[in-house]
């Protein structure tokens, strides 16, 4: 196997230097062959800058075999260059524009890393982000080298009737005297090499059209395995809605004549925004009512939009270097979240996004893999496609809307698009646009990009009836994180409301000549006091509304205050948050009680508050479902923060679910019945919300283990006319130790055995059963004919699901869960380091565990760290996870 030699190389932001050489154009000629694909690259290179010192030319490569090299048409003598699999160096190139022709061969069938040119089934495809282009040809493989690409692809007509690359098709035809044919694609927009893509294979396509706001006609095509065309309708519809939304919300129009999406079954991530030719994990394209759940539909819509939005935030304006990854990812996640909020329900979208942030990013930020939104050092960039860069990166952009107001935010975005179109930009340049349009000083704001760790804000409010003032004391701190022992205070925008007795917001007026704009308090000091004047009655504080800042908030709100907010807050996010806070307090207490073998406490007030939300007919069903969903086990563990016993957490949570199911049995059943639908399945948000609430009711009822509830789930499983309801029933059953479970799981496999994406759901369910037999079942399933270590979706469905979504069994007290994950990581690493490293990061919270498990998890991590010939990906995670600071 071709292991990289730069083991342990750290790359540092402070070492950034502009490239010595620029590439004006790239002409690629790729002759596809399953094991020996020949790549001819003709680069027009020119020195960057004013010719100060003569610069050698050093091109990146990885696992390449050089066949021929010409400079300005003449073969380069061997003494004038050095070619290794990982680099091509010309020590003394002419210091002027010249043409370099490079011929390499690569073996796409042997490419199990799925980076560079590889085969997914019989399809040829590429994945170049972040550093995959160097696995195709020698190139200055860095995002600040932007070139115009022309790509000629040639292949056996019978093997690859469809040949695609970035840009517009300019020529195609047969290769005379052979069974081969070719296609030539030209992309007029200069782009970094990571956005290059080509695809070849037997693909069917679904076509549509889009008329842009200036009246240009764009052809839209989605390519899939023949036979899967009917499952592309929702993806195509989502694409058109995303294109229209980007025009209306951001004034961004599509720029080529054609936009293509290709779905492949072997893909390391969700999807990739290659210019004009997005390549997708087929899981995020294919959907029909019978095969996909509401959540699948929602994810497809969001990811199609995300990749499309990259055309402006990522492609037209790209990143100067990989430290700036959040420039494109945080911003594009912010844009796709806003799209989903506009398409669906803003409140529900916000709550779901914050749940995701807390259960992934907050946990990352609290452990040894914590890093700033813009890291300053990396050993393997693939390990930085993280919740911090993506999700916290989106929160940082969102804070600009709160700090500057929505109008200034849009002005800043417009300036960014106008000023930096065609650039490889930095975070400083992005933030400067907002400073320029608003006049604000955003120096302190930059700390959100450089300081890791989740800031903690403590709020203490006190009402003075005589003075009619409400005094709010705020204090902030940022915990130490690896490499950052002490922190500066952050600028924290806190949307605020003072809720009066009738549930309405009281007017906000600050004393002492201070102003409050757009209902947002701005905390900039370690501690500050805000005094609200003319407050006619004792209010209840509603702070960090809409989760305006990604912080941990502690406020002196008693249980009565929280129940009041749950019933009355005008801000739906904080209504939901109030219930979560109540539930979290109880679950943390009960976890301690479980460990002490004590009896769990009941909280009649919480049960009543949940009942009230369920009874409130004015609330949207999807919101009610979220309100009834208890904090996850990982969220509870994060709150406990030390000496965590996952068995106790599980028992506390399951116990509370059962208590809710008992206490609210009647209204839950009533809702379950009322929400049943007879009409055909529609994937829209309102219909999905009704199904979610109905299935949440079912799940709570079944948590009681009562026979009638189990029967209800078993019946729903059988009678369902769509995958959402069938999966929901099966997932409810799978959490209950009843005979119906095995029968339903067998039935499910029998029904869907030949559909890999559905079999993935079956694998996941079995990996997430909270019982001791699960680990052996998971091990046995790795031998099942439906499973393959070579396919990332299968690995994620079975193994990642076990490690991330089954806290109880992964964290078995005997350490067998950790050992299994580590064995898998070591077996997978030589084949696909990116997927192996991601799996290993499931061990990142090991330090918060109780001593027995902590020792076993540490031993497992040490076993990885000590293993010979690790990939940079896995060794980087192992070392950081174990590091002392
Ligand atoms: N830029 C993509 C994510 C992505 C990153 C790395 C990949 O390498 C295998 C693939 C995709 C996105 O944000 O969607
Ligand atoms: Zn992205």
PDB file of C-alpha atoms and ligand atoms in Angstrom, residues 273 306-307 310 328-329 332-333 390, ligand 2:
ATOM      1  CA  UNK A 273     -19.200  20.484  -4.644  1.00  0.00           C
ATOM      2  CA  UNK A 306     -25.340  22.826   0.567  1.00  0.00           C
ATOM      3  CA  UNK A 307     -23.333  21.602  -2.423  1.00  0.00           C
ATOM      4  CA  UNK A 310     -20.840  26.161  -2.551  1.00  0.00           C
ATOM      5  CA  UNK A 328     -16.428  27.970   2.780  1.00  0.00           C
ATOM      6  CA  UNK A 329     -17.863  25.342   5.132  1.00  0.00           C
ATOM      7  CA  UNK A 332     -22.210  27.306   3.428  1.00  0.00           C
ATOM      8  CA  UNK A 333     -23.707  25.437   6.391  1.00  0.00           C
ATOM      9  CA  UNK A 390     -18.772  23.152   9.906  1.00  0.00           C
TER      10      UNK A 390
HETATM   11 ZN1  LIG B   2     -19.444  21.955   2.349  1.00  0.00          ZN
END
